mmCIF file of C-alpha atoms in Angstrom:
data_model
loop_
_atom_site.group_PDB
_atom_site.id
_atom_site.type_symbol
_atom_site.label_atom_id
_atom_site.label_comp_id
_atom_site.label_asym_id
_atom_site.label_seq_id
_atom_site.Cartn_x
_atom_site.Cartn_y
_atom_site.Cartn_z
ATOM 1 C CA UNK A 1 84.340 77.255 80.709
ATOM 2 C CA UNK A 2 84.593 73.331 79.723
ATOM 3 C CA UNK A 3 83.277 71.210 82.875
ATOM 4 C CA UNK A 4 83.471 67.519 83.595
ATOM 5 C CA UNK A 5 81.223 65.383 85.873
ATOM 6 C CA UNK A 6 82.750 62.386 87.995
ATOM 7 C CA UNK A 7 79.637 60.860 89.745
ATOM 8 C CA UNK A 8 77.917 57.197 89.570
ATOM 9 C CA UNK A 9 74.616 58.579 90.737
ATOM 10 C CA UNK A 10 72.317 59.323 87.665
ATOM 11 C CA UNK A 11 70.124 61.765 89.730
ATOM 12 C CA UNK A 12 73.343 63.629 91.006
ATOM 13 C CA UNK A 13 74.738 64.154 87.578
ATOM 14 C CA UNK A 14 71.538 65.299 86.425
ATOM 15 C CA UNK A 15 71.231 68.125 88.888
ATOM 16 C CA UNK A 16 74.935 69.080 88.127
ATOM 17 C CA UNK A 17 74.015 69.308 84.652
ATOM 18 C CA UNK A 18 71.250 71.442 85.000
ATOM 19 C CA UNK A 19 72.845 73.599 87.336
ATOM 20 C CA UNK A 20 76.119 74.052 84.252
ATOM 21 C CA UNK A 21 72.866 74.498 81.709
ATOM 22 C CA UNK A 22 71.448 77.199 83.475
ATOM 23 C CA UNK A 23 74.406 79.476 83.761
ATOM 24 C CA UNK A 24 74.591 79.982 80.111
ATOM 25 C CA UNK A 25 78.230 80.617 80.035
ATOM 26 C CA UNK A 26 79.713 77.284 81.071
ATOM 27 C CA UNK A 27 79.775 73.876 78.999
ATOM 28 C CA UNK A 28 79.558 70.110 80.236
ATOM 29 C CA UNK A 29 82.288 68.547 77.675
ATOM 30 C CA UNK A 30 81.813 64.884 78.982
ATOM 31 C CA UNK A 31 80.565 62.749 82.331
ATOM 32 C CA UNK A 32 82.365 59.854 84.115
ATOM 33 C CA UNK A 33 80.695 57.541 85.977
ATOM 34 C CA UNK A 34 83.791 56.365 88.652
ATOM 35 C CA UNK A 35 87.112 57.799 89.646
ATOM 36 C CA UNK A 36 88.953 55.464 86.965
ATOM 37 C CA UNK A 37 87.141 56.762 83.800
ATOM 38 C CA UNK A 38 87.670 60.442 85.142
ATOM 39 C CA UNK A 39 91.493 59.753 84.543
ATOM 40 C CA UNK A 40 90.899 58.527 80.829
ATOM 41 C CA UNK A 41 88.446 61.079 80.135
ATOM 42 C CA UNK A 42 90.994 63.950 81.269
ATOM 43 C CA UNK A 43 93.842 62.450 79.350
ATOM 44 C CA UNK A 44 91.301 62.855 76.407
ATOM 45 C CA UNK A 45 89.822 66.090 77.197
ATOM 46 C CA UNK A 46 91.304 67.986 79.726
ATOM 47 C CA UNK A 47 88.187 70.175 81.394
ATOM 48 C CA UNK A 48 89.183 73.766 83.158
ATOM 49 C CA UNK A 49 87.101 72.339 85.916
ATOM 50 C CA UNK A 50 86.435 69.080 87.297
ATOM 51 C CA UNK A 51 83.341 68.402 89.395
ATOM 52 C CA UNK A 52 84.618 65.143 91.574
ATOM 53 C CA UNK A 53 82.797 62.921 93.874
ATOM 54 C CA UNK A 54 84.132 60.816 96.396
ATOM 55 C CA UNK A 55 82.252 57.587 96.929
ATOM 56 C CA UNK A 56 82.421 55.699 93.771
ATOM 57 C CA UNK A 57 82.896 51.986 92.647
ATOM 58 C CA UNK A 58 86.189 51.120 90.957
ATOM 59 C CA UNK A 59 88.091 54.276 91.867
ATOM 60 C CA UNK A 60 86.791 56.560 94.558
ATOM 61 C CA UNK A 61 87.529 60.324 93.980
ATOM 62 C CA UNK A 62 90.597 60.575 96.503
ATOM 63 C CA UNK A 63 92.337 58.022 94.306
ATOM 64 C CA UNK A 64 91.020 59.703 91.129
ATOM 65 C CA UNK A 65 92.483 63.260 92.179
ATOM 66 C CA UNK A 66 95.968 62.067 93.310
ATOM 67 C CA UNK A 67 96.116 60.478 89.735
ATOM 68 C CA UNK A 68 94.668 63.316 87.667
ATOM 69 C CA UNK A 69 96.785 65.768 89.337
ATOM 70 C CA UNK A 70 99.988 63.501 88.854
ATOM 71 C CA UNK A 71 99.184 62.896 85.187
ATOM 72 C CA UNK A 72 96.858 65.821 83.886
ATOM 73 C CA UNK A 73 96.632 68.422 86.568
ATOM 74 C CA UNK A 74 93.772 70.725 86.238
ATOM 75 C CA UNK A 75 91.657 72.496 88.909
ATOM 76 C CA UNK A 76 89.389 69.892 90.761
ATOM 77 C CA UNK A 77 86.492 70.774 92.744
ATOM 78 C CA UNK A 78 85.002 68.140 95.131
ATOM 79 C CA UNK A 79 81.176 67.969 94.957
ATOM 80 C CA UNK A 80 79.597 65.406 97.139
ATOM 81 C CA UNK A 81 75.944 65.207 99.137
ATOM 82 C CA UNK A 82 77.704 63.482 102.519
ATOM 83 C CA UNK A 83 79.789 66.316 103.688
ATOM 84 C CA UNK A 84 79.619 65.166 107.205
ATOM 85 C CA UNK A 85 80.240 61.522 106.759
ATOM 86 C CA UNK A 86 82.827 61.888 103.970
ATOM 87 C CA UNK A 87 84.986 64.465 105.937
ATOM 88 C CA UNK A 88 88.225 62.749 106.099
ATOM 89 C CA UNK A 89 87.928 61.941 102.266
ATOM 90 C CA UNK A 90 87.367 65.505 101.487
ATOM 91 C CA UNK A 91 90.638 66.508 103.309
ATOM 92 C CA UNK A 92 92.747 63.495 101.582
ATOM 93 C CA UNK A 93 91.680 64.501 98.337
ATOM 94 C CA UNK A 94 92.560 68.003 98.907
ATOM 95 C CA UNK A 95 95.612 66.908 100.186
ATOM 96 C CA UNK A 96 96.481 65.239 96.496
ATOM 97 C CA UNK A 97 95.549 68.534 94.594
ATOM 98 C CA UNK A 98 91.724 69.273 94.916
ATOM 99 C CA UNK A 99 91.136 73.020 95.287
ATOM 100 C CA UNK A 100 87.928 73.026 97.201
ATOM 101 C CA UNK A 101 85.009 71.182 98.464
ATOM 102 C CA UNK A 102 81.148 71.926 98.084
ATOM 103 C CA UNK A 103 77.855 70.355 99.072
ATOM 104 C CA UNK A 104 75.571 68.616 96.108
ATOM 105 C CA UNK A 105 72.606 71.364 95.046
ATOM 106 C CA UNK A 106 69.159 69.374 95.406
ATOM 107 C CA UNK A 107 67.163 69.291 92.995
ATOM 108 C CA UNK A 108 64.365 71.702 94.476
ATOM 109 C CA UNK A 109 63.792 73.662 97.447
ATOM 110 C CA UNK A 110 65.669 77.043 99.139
ATOM 111 C CA UNK A 111 68.528 75.067 100.232
ATOM 112 C CA UNK A 112 68.944 73.379 96.595
ATOM 113 C CA UNK A 113 69.253 77.265 95.310
ATOM 114 C CA UNK A 114 71.450 78.194 97.531
ATOM 115 C CA UNK A 115 73.970 75.236 96.907
ATOM 116 C CA UNK A 116 73.508 75.346 93.114
ATOM 117 C CA UNK A 117 74.112 79.267 93.877
ATOM 118 C CA UNK A 118 77.433 78.648 96.101
ATOM 119 C CA UNK A 119 78.673 75.863 93.875
ATOM 120 C CA UNK A 120 78.897 78.036 90.269
ATOM 121 C CA UNK A 121 80.374 80.709 92.335
ATOM 122 C CA UNK A 122 83.080 78.428 93.086
ATOM 123 C CA UNK A 123 83.494 77.279 89.660
ATOM 124 C CA UNK A 124 83.715 81.121 88.497
ATOM 125 C CA UNK A 125 86.055 81.696 91.164
ATOM 126 C CA UNK A 126 88.204 78.462 89.461
ATOM 127 C CA UNK A 127 88.168 80.378 86.194
ATOM 128 C CA UNK A 128 89.694 83.431 87.698
ATOM 129 C CA UNK A 129 92.500 81.594 88.846
ATOM 130 C CA UNK A 130 95.671 81.896 86.718
ATOM 131 C CA UNK A 131 96.717 79.027 84.688
ATOM 132 C CA UNK A 132 99.933 76.655 85.912
ATOM 133 C CA UNK A 133 102.406 75.715 83.370
ATOM 134 C CA UNK A 134 102.902 72.199 82.235
ATOM 135 C CA UNK A 135 106.318 72.095 81.694
ATOM 136 C CA UNK A 136 108.456 71.883 85.209
ATOM 137 C CA UNK A 137 110.010 75.087 85.579
ATOM 138 C CA UNK A 138 113.673 75.491 86.197
ATOM 139 C CA UNK A 139 115.247 74.688 89.458
ATOM 140 C CA UNK A 140 114.767 77.386 91.760
ATOM 141 C CA UNK A 141 118.104 78.865 93.227
ATOM 142 C CA UNK A 142 118.096 78.916 97.020
ATOM 143 C CA UNK A 143 118.866 82.410 97.857
ATOM 144 C CA UNK A 144 121.578 83.034 100.661
ATOM 145 C CA UNK A 145 120.799 82.126 104.308
ATOM 146 C CA UNK A 146 120.686 85.015 106.894
ATOM 147 C CA UNK A 147 119.606 85.949 109.885
ATOM 148 C CA UNK A 148 116.032 87.259 110.387
ATOM 149 C CA UNK A 149 116.346 90.690 112.295
ATOM 150 C CA UNK A 150 115.074 91.223 115.622
ATOM 151 C CA UNK A 151 111.621 92.499 116.270
ATOM 152 C CA UNK A 152 111.374 93.863 119.466
ATOM 153 C CA UNK A 153 108.043 94.399 121.034
ATOM 154 C CA UNK A 154 106.337 90.597 121.259
ATOM 155 C CA UNK A 155 106.793 87.969 123.625
ATOM 156 C CA UNK A 156 105.173 85.035 121.606
ATOM 157 C CA UNK A 157 107.137 83.892 118.285
ATOM 158 C CA UNK A 158 104.890 83.661 115.257
ATOM 159 C CA UNK A 159 104.706 80.907 112.614
ATOM 160 C CA UNK A 160 102.628 82.472 110.120
ATOM 161 C CA UNK A 161 101.565 79.836 106.899
ATOM 162 C CA UNK A 162 99.781 80.337 103.916
ATOM 163 C CA UNK A 163 98.298 77.055 101.897
ATOM 164 C CA UNK A 164 96.067 76.305 99.425
ATOM 165 C CA UNK A 165 95.669 72.838 97.094
ATOM 166 C CA UNK A 166 97.443 70.191 98.542
ATOM 167 C CA UNK A 167 97.725 72.203 101.732
ATOM 168 C CA UNK A 168 96.025 69.807 104.010
ATOM 169 C CA UNK A 169 98.328 66.730 103.847
ATOM 170 C CA UNK A 170 100.800 69.117 103.628
ATOM 171 C CA UNK A 171 100.264 70.578 107.147
ATOM 172 C CA UNK A 172 99.502 67.006 108.380
ATOM 173 C CA UNK A 173 103.114 66.557 107.437
ATOM 174 C CA UNK A 174 104.454 69.570 109.200
ATOM 175 C CA UNK A 175 102.065 69.345 112.492
ATOM 176 C CA UNK A 176 102.911 65.647 112.886
ATOM 177 C CA UNK A 177 106.471 66.485 113.626
ATOM 178 C CA UNK A 178 106.188 69.256 115.891
ATOM 179 C CA UNK A 179 106.560 68.291 119.579
ATOM 180 C CA UNK A 180 104.572 69.402 122.428
ATOM 181 C CA UNK A 181 105.865 72.379 123.711
ATOM 182 C CA UNK A 182 106.425 74.177 120.646
ATOM 183 C CA UNK A 183 107.677 77.385 121.614
ATOM 184 C CA UNK A 184 105.585 79.653 118.918
ATOM 185 C CA UNK A 185 102.115 80.380 118.285
ATOM 186 C CA UNK A 186 100.834 79.103 114.392
ATOM 187 C CA UNK A 187 98.438 80.518 112.273
ATOM 188 C CA UNK A 188 97.217 78.988 109.207
ATOM 189 C CA UNK A 189 95.465 80.180 106.667
ATOM 190 C CA UNK A 190 94.012 77.680 104.299
ATOM 191 C CA UNK A 191 91.632 78.602 101.126
ATOM 192 C CA UNK A 192 89.045 76.194 102.065
ATOM 193 C CA UNK A 193 85.311 76.958 102.430
ATOM 194 C CA UNK A 194 83.863 77.695 105.627
ATOM 195 C CA UNK A 195 81.898 75.005 105.916
ATOM 196 C CA UNK A 196 84.520 72.774 106.281
ATOM 197 C CA UNK A 197 86.698 74.938 108.477
ATOM 198 C CA UNK A 198 85.525 72.858 111.503
ATOM 199 C CA UNK A 199 85.836 69.939 109.900
ATOM 200 C CA UNK A 200 89.648 70.227 109.341
ATOM 201 C CA UNK A 201 90.620 71.916 112.285
ATOM 202 C CA UNK A 202 89.138 68.571 113.917
ATOM 203 C CA UNK A 203 91.109 66.782 111.312
ATOM 204 C CA UNK A 204 94.267 68.481 111.794
ATOM 205 C CA UNK A 205 93.979 68.148 115.489
ATOM 206 C CA UNK A 206 94.210 64.369 115.354
ATOM 207 C CA UNK A 207 97.091 64.639 113.377
ATOM 208 C CA UNK A 208 99.299 66.705 115.932
ATOM 209 C CA UNK A 209 100.278 66.934 119.470
ATOM 210 C CA UNK A 210 99.762 70.771 119.592
ATOM 211 C CA UNK A 211 96.378 72.317 120.096
ATOM 212 C CA UNK A 212 94.343 73.266 116.911
ATOM 213 C CA UNK A 213 91.167 75.648 116.722
ATOM 214 C CA UNK A 214 89.475 77.784 114.488
ATOM 215 C CA UNK A 215 90.541 81.968 114.928
ATOM 216 C CA UNK A 216 87.851 83.934 116.488
ATOM 217 C CA UNK A 217 87.525 87.558 116.452
ATOM 218 C CA UNK A 218 89.667 88.994 119.256
ATOM 219 C CA UNK A 219 92.139 85.961 119.658
ATOM 220 C CA UNK A 220 95.722 86.478 120.112
ATOM 221 C CA UNK A 221 98.244 83.745 119.266
ATOM 222 C CA UNK A 222 99.528 81.684 122.167
ATOM 223 C CA UNK A 223 102.183 79.350 122.412
ATOM 224 C CA UNK A 224 101.677 75.358 121.421
ATOM 225 C CA UNK A 225 98.494 76.667 119.332
ATOM 226 C CA UNK A 226 97.467 76.491 116.171
ATOM 227 C CA UNK A 227 94.837 78.485 114.878
ATOM 228 C CA UNK A 228 92.995 78.394 111.552
ATOM 229 C CA UNK A 229 91.409 80.768 109.637
ATOM 230 C CA UNK A 230 87.307 79.711 110.346
ATOM 231 C CA UNK A 231 85.423 81.692 107.822
ATOM 232 C CA UNK A 232 84.917 83.242 104.168
ATOM 233 C CA UNK A 233 86.310 86.415 105.132
ATOM 234 C CA UNK A 234 90.089 87.276 105.632
ATOM 235 C CA UNK A 235 91.907 87.068 108.802
ATOM 236 C CA UNK A 236 93.927 89.550 109.723
ATOM 237 C CA UNK A 237 96.279 91.059 112.413
ATOM 238 C CA UNK A 238 94.051 94.397 113.514
ATOM 239 C CA UNK A 239 96.446 95.674 115.950
ATOM 240 C CA UNK A 240 98.081 94.899 119.219
ATOM 241 C CA UNK A 241 98.469 90.890 118.480
ATOM 242 C CA UNK A 242 94.788 90.502 117.969
ATOM 243 C CA UNK A 243 93.637 88.693 115.185
ATOM 244 C CA UNK A 244 90.029 89.300 113.705
ATOM 245 C CA UNK A 245 87.592 89.210 110.370
ATOM 246 C CA UNK A 246 87.358 91.353 107.544
ATOM 247 C CA UNK A 247 85.277 91.202 104.430
ATOM 248 C CA UNK A 248 87.677 92.393 101.935
ATOM 249 C CA UNK A 249 86.480 93.711 98.435
ATOM 250 C CA UNK A 250 83.458 91.621 96.776
ATOM 251 C CA UNK A 251 85.996 91.084 93.841
ATOM 252 C CA UNK A 252 88.505 88.921 96.069
ATOM 253 C CA UNK A 253 89.594 85.580 94.643
ATOM 254 C CA UNK A 254 91.038 84.071 97.144
ATOM 255 C CA UNK A 255 88.915 83.858 100.553
ATOM 256 C CA UNK A 256 90.521 83.965 102.823
ATOM 257 C CA UNK A 257 93.670 85.475 101.460
ATOM 258 C CA UNK A 258 97.109 84.530 102.200
ATOM 259 C CA UNK A 259 98.577 87.840 101.009
ATOM 260 C CA UNK A 260 96.186 90.214 103.309
ATOM 261 C CA UNK A 261 96.742 87.729 106.255
ATOM 262 C CA UNK A 262 100.882 88.389 105.655
ATOM 263 C CA UNK A 263 100.496 92.030 104.595
ATOM 264 C CA UNK A 264 98.759 92.585 108.374
ATOM 265 C CA UNK A 265 101.796 90.744 109.933
ATOM 266 C CA UNK A 266 103.956 93.702 108.491
ATOM 267 C CA UNK A 267 101.755 96.467 109.428
ATOM 268 C CA UNK A 268 100.471 95.096 112.754
ATOM 269 C CA UNK A 269 102.583 92.551 114.556
ATOM 270 C CA UNK A 270 105.495 93.605 117.210
ATOM 271 C CA UNK A 271 107.227 90.053 117.422
ATOM 272 C CA UNK A 272 109.346 87.719 115.592
ATOM 273 C CA UNK A 273 107.669 85.801 113.051
ATOM 274 C CA UNK A 274 108.499 83.415 110.386
ATOM 275 C CA UNK A 275 106.263 83.039 107.167
ATOM 276 C CA UNK A 276 105.622 79.651 105.586
ATOM 277 C CA UNK A 277 104.027 79.492 102.203
ATOM 278 C CA UNK A 278 102.827 75.678 101.267
ATOM 279 C CA UNK A 279 101.187 74.113 98.134
ATOM 280 C CA UNK A 280 98.798 75.987 95.911
ATOM 281 C CA UNK A 281 97.597 76.756 92.735
ATOM 282 C CA UNK A 282 97.827 80.692 91.744
ATOM 283 C CA UNK A 283 99.772 83.190 93.349
ATOM 284 C CA UNK A 284 98.009 84.014 96.549
ATOM 285 C CA UNK A 285 100.879 84.512 99.377
ATOM 286 C CA UNK A 286 103.566 85.454 97.166
ATOM 287 C CA UNK A 287 103.573 89.127 97.483
ATOM 288 C CA UNK A 288 102.711 89.115 101.189
ATOM 289 C CA UNK A 289 105.903 86.893 101.549
ATOM 290 C CA UNK A 290 107.753 89.061 100.003
ATOM 291 C CA UNK A 291 106.806 91.533 102.139
ATOM 292 C CA UNK A 292 107.840 89.654 105.074
ATOM 293 C CA UNK A 293 111.116 89.208 104.031
ATOM 294 C CA UNK A 294 111.750 92.858 103.025
ATOM 295 C CA UNK A 295 110.868 93.762 106.547
ATOM 296 C CA UNK A 296 113.679 91.364 108.276
ATOM 297 C CA UNK A 297 111.082 88.080 109.021
ATOM 298 C CA UNK A 298 112.472 84.887 107.908
ATOM 299 C CA UNK A 299 110.344 83.420 104.972
ATOM 300 C CA UNK A 300 110.123 79.657 103.517
ATOM 301 C CA UNK A 301 108.798 78.601 100.811
ATOM 302 C CA UNK A 302 107.789 74.775 99.608
ATOM 303 C CA UNK A 303 109.659 73.072 96.768
ATOM 304 C CA UNK A 304 108.586 72.120 93.824
ATOM 305 C CA UNK A 305 109.176 68.225 94.485
ATOM 306 C CA UNK A 306 106.850 67.949 97.190
ATOM 307 C CA UNK A 307 104.266 70.438 96.233
ATOM 308 C CA UNK A 308 100.945 68.822 95.227
ATOM 309 C CA UNK A 309 100.463 72.140 93.017
ATOM 310 C CA UNK A 310 103.732 74.403 92.676
ATOM 311 C CA UNK A 311 101.784 77.574 91.897
ATOM 312 C CA UNK A 312 101.885 80.039 95.345
ATOM 313 C CA UNK A 313 105.466 78.845 96.262
ATOM 314 C CA UNK A 314 106.623 78.977 92.791
ATOM 315 C CA UNK A 315 105.542 82.732 92.136
ATOM 316 C CA UNK A 316 107.135 83.237 95.549
ATOM 317 C CA UNK A 317 110.251 82.012 94.369
ATOM 318 C CA UNK A 318 110.035 83.680 91.325
ATOM 319 C CA UNK A 319 109.689 87.043 93.403
ATOM 320 C CA UNK A 320 112.612 86.083 95.672
ATOM 321 C CA UNK A 321 110.197 86.336 98.586
ATOM 322 C CA UNK A 322 111.493 83.025 100.039
ATOM 323 C CA UNK A 323 114.587 83.034 102.299
ATOM 324 C CA UNK A 324 114.621 79.132 101.954
ATOM 325 C CA UNK A 325 112.928 76.643 99.492
ATOM 326 C CA UNK A 326 112.407 73.390 101.628
ATOM 327 C CA UNK A 327 110.608 70.352 101.081
ATOM 328 C CA UNK A 328 107.425 69.686 103.128
ATOM 329 C CA UNK A 329 109.135 67.314 105.223
ATOM 330 C CA UNK A 330 111.733 69.408 106.373
ATOM 331 C CA UNK A 331 110.047 72.398 107.453
ATOM 332 C CA UNK A 332 109.108 71.291 111.076
ATOM 333 C CA UNK A 333 112.984 70.522 111.860
ATOM 334 C CA UNK A 334 113.527 74.207 110.221
ATOM 335 C CA UNK A 335 111.084 75.772 112.022
ATOM 336 C CA UNK A 336 112.228 74.334 115.647
ATOM 337 C CA UNK A 337 115.761 75.361 114.704
ATOM 338 C CA UNK A 338 115.226 79.209 114.238
ATOM 339 C CA UNK A 339 113.191 79.068 117.261
ATOM 340 C CA UNK A 340 115.631 77.741 119.506
#
């Protein structure tokens, strides 16, 4: 794959250059010293993956990500040496379409080797994702609105949400619009590395009136609580309304997988449920959302205009998996309408 590096620190650039060179299968095609230059370089020669730093002069990585995804969209991986202090900017960048984030490897030592391996694994995974069409697809036709069938046996209505690139911002918009006393439980599977999940849960907690925390093995969804997948394993229902994690197979591209989560609802959840598929690159969640709809659950896909990356919802619409296709600003109100 062709790689572009965006970083203003010579030492960090050299570390990333060495990591890429040592793979023998990826090619560094350009280096940008700030976000403004990165936007120009992407317009000149679009890479398969951009390794984006956050703190830079002239234009930071957040604004550069926004402009690149707006003008010349391509996979962006945030690579930063300040994971702790840059948590807010990481989620801002992901809100604009960055796909993932990881630590900048150290030049030497065991930790450096571990971080370098993690970086290469993420680059390789991005290369497995299907490319997104550059031309805007035809406007999807909304399926007819149907009344979801009743699923007896569960007292707590469930809102099951899947998201990827652009998900943090979309989730923030939705959660900000949900009042305290929301009569359902919400479980979110967002494509994000486990190392960033605690920070994301804290960040989302600041955005809303509901309690937000990481899902733990054995958890049961509760009204007014938001559970976020917090592992590189897959979050699924394992029976009797109980959540847990499973390793899946080594070749799984998406970790955690929205499809596996949605399919586990069909298999193990006995109560009412609404499936929501938000912005993201690729197809994860589309087949799972179709399974939910086919089993009588209400399903919602985010519309193209409000998506940072119209990949996952687009795939769901193509499968006729969505009962409704809505802008992100209308999803919270619709959820409340369904639950009243």
